[in-house]
Amino acid sequence: MVKKIEKEFTFRFYAELNDFLPAGRKQKAFNHGLKTPVTIGEAIESLNVPLSEVDMVLINSKPAEMNQTLHENDYISVYPVFESFDISPVSNNHKKPLRTTRFILDAHLGKLAKYLRMLGFDTLYRNDYEDSEIIAIARQENRIILTRDKPLLKSKKVQHGYYVRATEKHEQLVEVVRKFDLYNQFQSFTRCMTCNAGLVPKEKDAIINKINPDTASAFDEFYYCPDCDKVFWKGSHFERMEKLILSLINK
Ligand SMILES: [Zn+2]
């Protein structure tokens, strides 16, 4: 058996990848010893950073592949998935860009799922998905996994995943809109907040028996979900959401 020898390397993680590191290693270069031979991918995983969050790695300033072996004293720069920038000319490790942004959310993100649907994003959510189910659906349907569960993103089968840092629902929405640069993709009231099906605009007369008289007299635009037989209108909930979005855009 080959005896494994520990060698020293220098790592620098950028942007939100620092969230996975302990306090003393955030936002700066640090030395780290590893048993060799070791690949870049193995080294990054040993530091508890999920590979699904990593888009580009440079070794001594040169683009590198995940299966490349490290050499003593290499300087490794690790960058997160850049959803909104085209870095393909410098990245050998770039994932195929997604044409439409679709999501699948884990059990902790039910409120965020409703908000994303309200903005028109195709968002799958159930509170009883198994991790393996989430990963399989994401692969099949080219969906981005949003999760509060770091181990889920460590699976090698995850192609596109993002760990949501914020715990408060509005902050989560802000974070996801910024992260994936979604500002230009809003299509409010095209999707049912409850079940994700497409909404159909309806004349008031057609749904009058499904809403209360106060709502009927206060609003003129209605949207109907054929799947769960619900009617939606741009009430105070939506107005608050609209204000939040406008404040986001203006920041
Ligand atoms: Zn519905």
Coordinates of C-alpha atoms and ligand atoms in Angstrom, one line a residue:
M1 CA 0.0 0.0 0.0
V2 CA 1.2 3.5 -0.8
K3 CA 1.8 5.5 2.3
K4 CA -0.2 8.7 2.2
I5 CA 1.9 11.8 2.9
E6 CA 0.4 15.0 4.3
K7 CA 1.1 18.1 2.3
E8 CA 0.3 21.8 2.8
F9 CA -1.9 23.8 0.4
T10 CA -3.3 27.3 0.5
F11 CA -7.1 27.8 -0.1
R12 CA -9.1 31.0 -0.7
F13 CA -12.9 30.7 -1.0
Y14 CA -14.9 33.5 -2.5
A15 CA -18.3 35.1 -1.9
E16 CA -21.0 33.0 -0.3
L17 CA -18.8 29.9 -0.2
N18 CA -17.4 31.4 3.0
D19 CA -20.7 30.6 4.7
F20 CA -19.5 27.0 4.8
L21 CA -16.2 27.8 6.5
P22 CA -15.5 28.2 10.2
A23 CA -14.9 31.8 11.5
G24 CA -11.1 31.7 11.2
R25 CA -11.1 30.7 7.5
K26 CA -13.7 33.1 6.1
Q27 CA -12.8 35.7 3.5
K28 CA -9.1 35.0 3.5
A29 CA -6.4 32.6 2.4
F30 CA -5.6 29.8 4.8
N31 CA -3.2 26.9 4.8
H32 CA -4.5 23.4 5.1
G33 CA -2.7 20.1 5.3
L34 CA -4.2 17.1 3.4
K35 CA -3.1 13.5 2.9
T36 CA -1.9 13.1 -0.7
P37 CA -2.5 12.2 -3.5
V38 CA -5.7 14.4 -3.4
T39 CA -7.8 15.9 -6.1
I40 CA -9.3 19.4 -6.0
G41 CA -12.8 18.0 -5.6
E42 CA -11.7 15.8 -2.6
A43 CA -9.9 18.7 -1.0
I44 CA -13.0 21.0 -1.3
E45 CA -15.3 18.4 0.1
S46 CA -12.9 17.7 3.0
L47 CA -13.5 21.4 3.9
N48 CA -17.2 20.8 4.0
V49 CA -18.0 23.0 1.0
P50 CA -20.6 21.2 -1.3
L51 CA -19.2 20.8 -4.9
S52 CA -22.6 21.8 -6.3
E53 CA -22.0 25.3 -5.0
V54 CA -18.6 25.6 -6.8
D55 CA -18.4 26.8 -10.3
M56 CA -14.8 27.6 -10.9
V57 CA -11.5 26.6 -9.4
L58 CA -8.1 28.2 -10.2
I59 CA -4.9 26.5 -9.2
N60 CA -2.1 29.1 -9.1
S61 CA -4.3 31.4 -11.1
K62 CA -5.0 28.8 -13.9
P63 CA -8.4 27.2 -14.5
A64 CA -8.5 23.7 -13.2
E65 CA -10.7 20.6 -13.3
M66 CA -12.2 19.0 -10.2
N67 CA -10.3 15.7 -10.7
Q68 CA -7.0 17.4 -11.0
T69 CA -4.4 16.4 -8.4
L70 CA -2.9 19.0 -6.1
H71 CA 0.8 19.6 -5.7
E72 CA 2.5 20.8 -2.5
N73 CA 2.1 24.6 -1.9
D74 CA -0.6 25.0 -4.6
Y75 CA -2.7 28.1 -4.2
I76 CA -6.4 27.1 -4.8
S77 CA -9.0 29.8 -5.5
V78 CA -12.6 28.6 -5.3
Y79 CA -15.5 30.5 -6.7
P80 CA -19.3 29.9 -6.3
V81 CA -21.8 29.2 -9.0
F82 CA -22.2 32.4 -11.0
E83 CA -25.8 32.3 -12.1
S84 CA -25.9 35.7 -13.5
F85 CA -22.5 36.0 -15.2
D86 CA -21.1 34.2 -18.2
I87 CA -17.7 33.0 -17.1
S88 CA -17.5 30.2 -19.6
P89 CA -14.4 31.5 -21.3
V90 CA -12.4 31.0 -18.1
S91 CA -14.2 28.1 -16.6
N92 CA -13.6 24.5 -17.5
N93 CA -16.1 23.5 -15.0
H94 CA -19.1 25.5 -16.2
K95 CA -22.6 24.0 -16.0
K96 CA -25.0 24.4 -18.9
P97 CA -26.9 27.7 -18.5
L98 CA -30.5 27.2 -17.6
R99 CA -32.9 28.9 -20.1
T100 CA -35.9 29.2 -17.8
T101 CA -35.3 29.4 -14.1
R102 CA -37.3 26.6 -12.4
F103 CA -37.0 25.5 -8.8
I104 CA -37.6 22.6 -6.5
L105 CA -37.6 23.4 -2.8
D106 CA -37.0 21.3 0.3
A107 CA -39.4 20.9 3.2
H108 CA -38.1 24.0 5.1
L109 CA -39.0 26.5 2.4
G110 CA -42.8 26.4 2.1
K111 CA -43.3 30.1 2.4
L112 CA -40.6 30.9 -0.1
A113 CA -42.2 28.5 -2.5
K114 CA -45.5 30.5 -2.3
Y115 CA -43.6 33.8 -3.0
L116 CA -41.7 32.4 -5.9
R117 CA -45.0 31.1 -7.4
M118 CA -46.6 34.5 -6.8
L119 CA -43.9 36.0 -9.0
G120 CA -44.6 33.4 -11.6
F121 CA -41.7 31.0 -11.2
D122 CA -42.3 27.3 -11.7
T123 CA -41.6 26.1 -8.2
L124 CA -42.1 22.5 -7.0
Y125 CA -42.6 22.0 -3.2
R126 CA -43.9 19.3 -1.0
N127 CA -43.1 18.9 2.7
D128 CA -42.6 15.2 2.3
Y129 CA -40.1 14.9 -0.5
E130 CA -37.2 12.5 0.1
D131 CA -33.8 14.0 -0.6
S132 CA -33.4 11.4 -3.4
E133 CA -36.7 12.5 -4.9
I134 CA -35.7 16.1 -5.0
I135 CA -32.4 15.3 -6.7
A136 CA -34.0 13.0 -9.3
I137 CA -36.7 15.6 -10.2
A138 CA -34.2 18.4 -10.4
R139 CA -32.1 16.4 -12.8
Q140 CA -35.1 15.3 -14.9
E141 CA -36.7 18.7 -15.2
N142 CA -33.5 20.9 -15.1
R143 CA -34.6 22.5 -11.8
I144 CA -32.4 24.4 -9.3
I145 CA -32.6 22.9 -5.9
L146 CA -33.1 25.5 -3.1
T147 CA -32.5 24.0 0.3
R148 CA -31.7 24.7 4.0
D149 CA -30.1 21.3 4.2
K150 CA -26.4 21.3 3.4
P151 CA -25.9 17.5 3.3
L152 CA -28.4 17.4 0.4
L153 CA -26.1 19.5 -1.8
K154 CA -23.1 17.2 -1.1
S155 CA -24.6 14.5 -3.3
K156 CA -22.6 14.1 -6.4
K157 CA -25.8 13.8 -8.4
V158 CA -26.8 17.4 -7.6
Q159 CA -26.2 19.4 -10.8
H160 CA -27.6 22.7 -9.7
G161 CA -28.3 23.5 -6.1
Y162 CA -28.2 26.5 -3.7
Y163 CA -28.1 26.7 0.0
V164 CA -30.4 29.5 1.2
R165 CA -28.7 31.4 4.0
A166 CA -31.6 33.6 5.2
T167 CA -34.2 32.1 7.6
E168 CA -36.8 34.8 7.4
K169 CA -39.2 34.4 4.4
H170 CA -38.9 37.9 2.9
E171 CA -35.1 37.8 3.3
Q172 CA -35.1 34.4 1.6
L173 CA -37.0 35.8 -1.4
V174 CA -34.6 38.8 -1.6
E175 CA -31.6 36.4 -1.5
V176 CA -32.9 34.1 -4.2
V177 CA -34.0 37.0 -6.5
R178 CA -30.5 38.6 -6.2
K179 CA -28.6 35.3 -6.4
F180 CA -30.3 34.2 -9.6
D181 CA -30.8 37.6 -11.0
L182 CA -34.5 37.1 -11.4
Y183 CA -35.6 40.7 -11.7
N184 CA -36.4 40.5 -15.4
Q185 CA -38.3 37.2 -15.1
F186 CA -41.2 38.2 -12.9
Q187 CA -44.7 37.2 -14.3
S188 CA -46.9 37.8 -11.3
F189 CA -50.3 36.0 -11.2
T190 CA -49.5 33.5 -13.8
R191 CA -49.1 30.6 -11.3
C192 CA -51.1 29.2 -8.5
M193 CA -49.5 29.9 -5.1
T194 CA -51.0 26.7 -3.7
C195 CA -50.3 24.1 -6.4
N196 CA -48.0 25.7 -9.0
A197 CA -50.5 25.2 -11.9
G198 CA -51.0 27.9 -14.5
L199 CA -53.6 30.5 -13.6
V200 CA -56.3 31.6 -16.1
P201 CA -57.6 35.2 -16.1
K202 CA -61.4 35.2 -15.5
E203 CA -64.2 37.7 -15.9
K204 CA -65.8 38.6 -12.6
D205 CA -69.2 37.1 -13.7
A206 CA -67.5 33.7 -14.3
I207 CA -66.2 33.3 -10.7
I208 CA -68.7 35.5 -8.8
N209 CA -70.1 32.4 -7.0
K210 CA -66.6 31.6 -5.7
I211 CA -65.8 34.9 -4.0
N212 CA -67.4 36.9 -1.2
P213 CA -69.4 40.1 -2.1
D214 CA -66.8 42.5 -0.6
T215 CA -64.1 41.0 -2.7
A216 CA -66.3 41.1 -5.8
S217 CA -67.0 44.8 -5.3
A218 CA -63.4 45.8 -4.5
F219 CA -61.6 44.1 -7.3
D220 CA -62.0 43.7 -11.1
E221 CA -59.2 41.4 -12.1
F222 CA -59.4 37.7 -11.1
Y223 CA -57.3 34.7 -11.8
Y224 CA -58.5 31.1 -11.5
C225 CA -56.6 27.9 -10.8
P226 CA -58.4 25.0 -12.6
D227 CA -56.4 22.4 -10.6
C228 CA -57.4 23.5 -7.1
D229 CA -60.5 25.6 -8.0
K230 CA -59.2 28.7 -6.3
V231 CA -59.6 32.3 -7.2
F232 CA -56.8 34.9 -6.7
W233 CA -56.9 38.7 -6.9
K234 CA -54.4 41.5 -6.4
G235 CA -55.3 42.1 -2.7
S236 CA -53.4 43.5 0.2
H237 CA -51.1 40.5 0.3
F238 CA -50.0 41.1 -3.3
E239 CA -49.6 44.8 -2.7
R240 CA -47.2 44.2 0.2
M241 CA -45.3 41.8 -2.1
E242 CA -45.2 44.3 -4.9
K243 CA -43.8 47.0 -2.5
L244 CA -41.2 44.5 -1.3
I245 CA -40.1 43.8 -4.9
L246 CA -39.9 47.4 -5.8
S247 CA -37.8 48.1 -2.8
L248 CA -35.5 45.3 -3.9
I249 CA -35.1 46.6 -7.4
N250 CA -34.3 50.1 -6.2
K251 CA -31.6 48.9 -3.8
Ligands
ZN1 ZN -53.9 25.6 -7.7

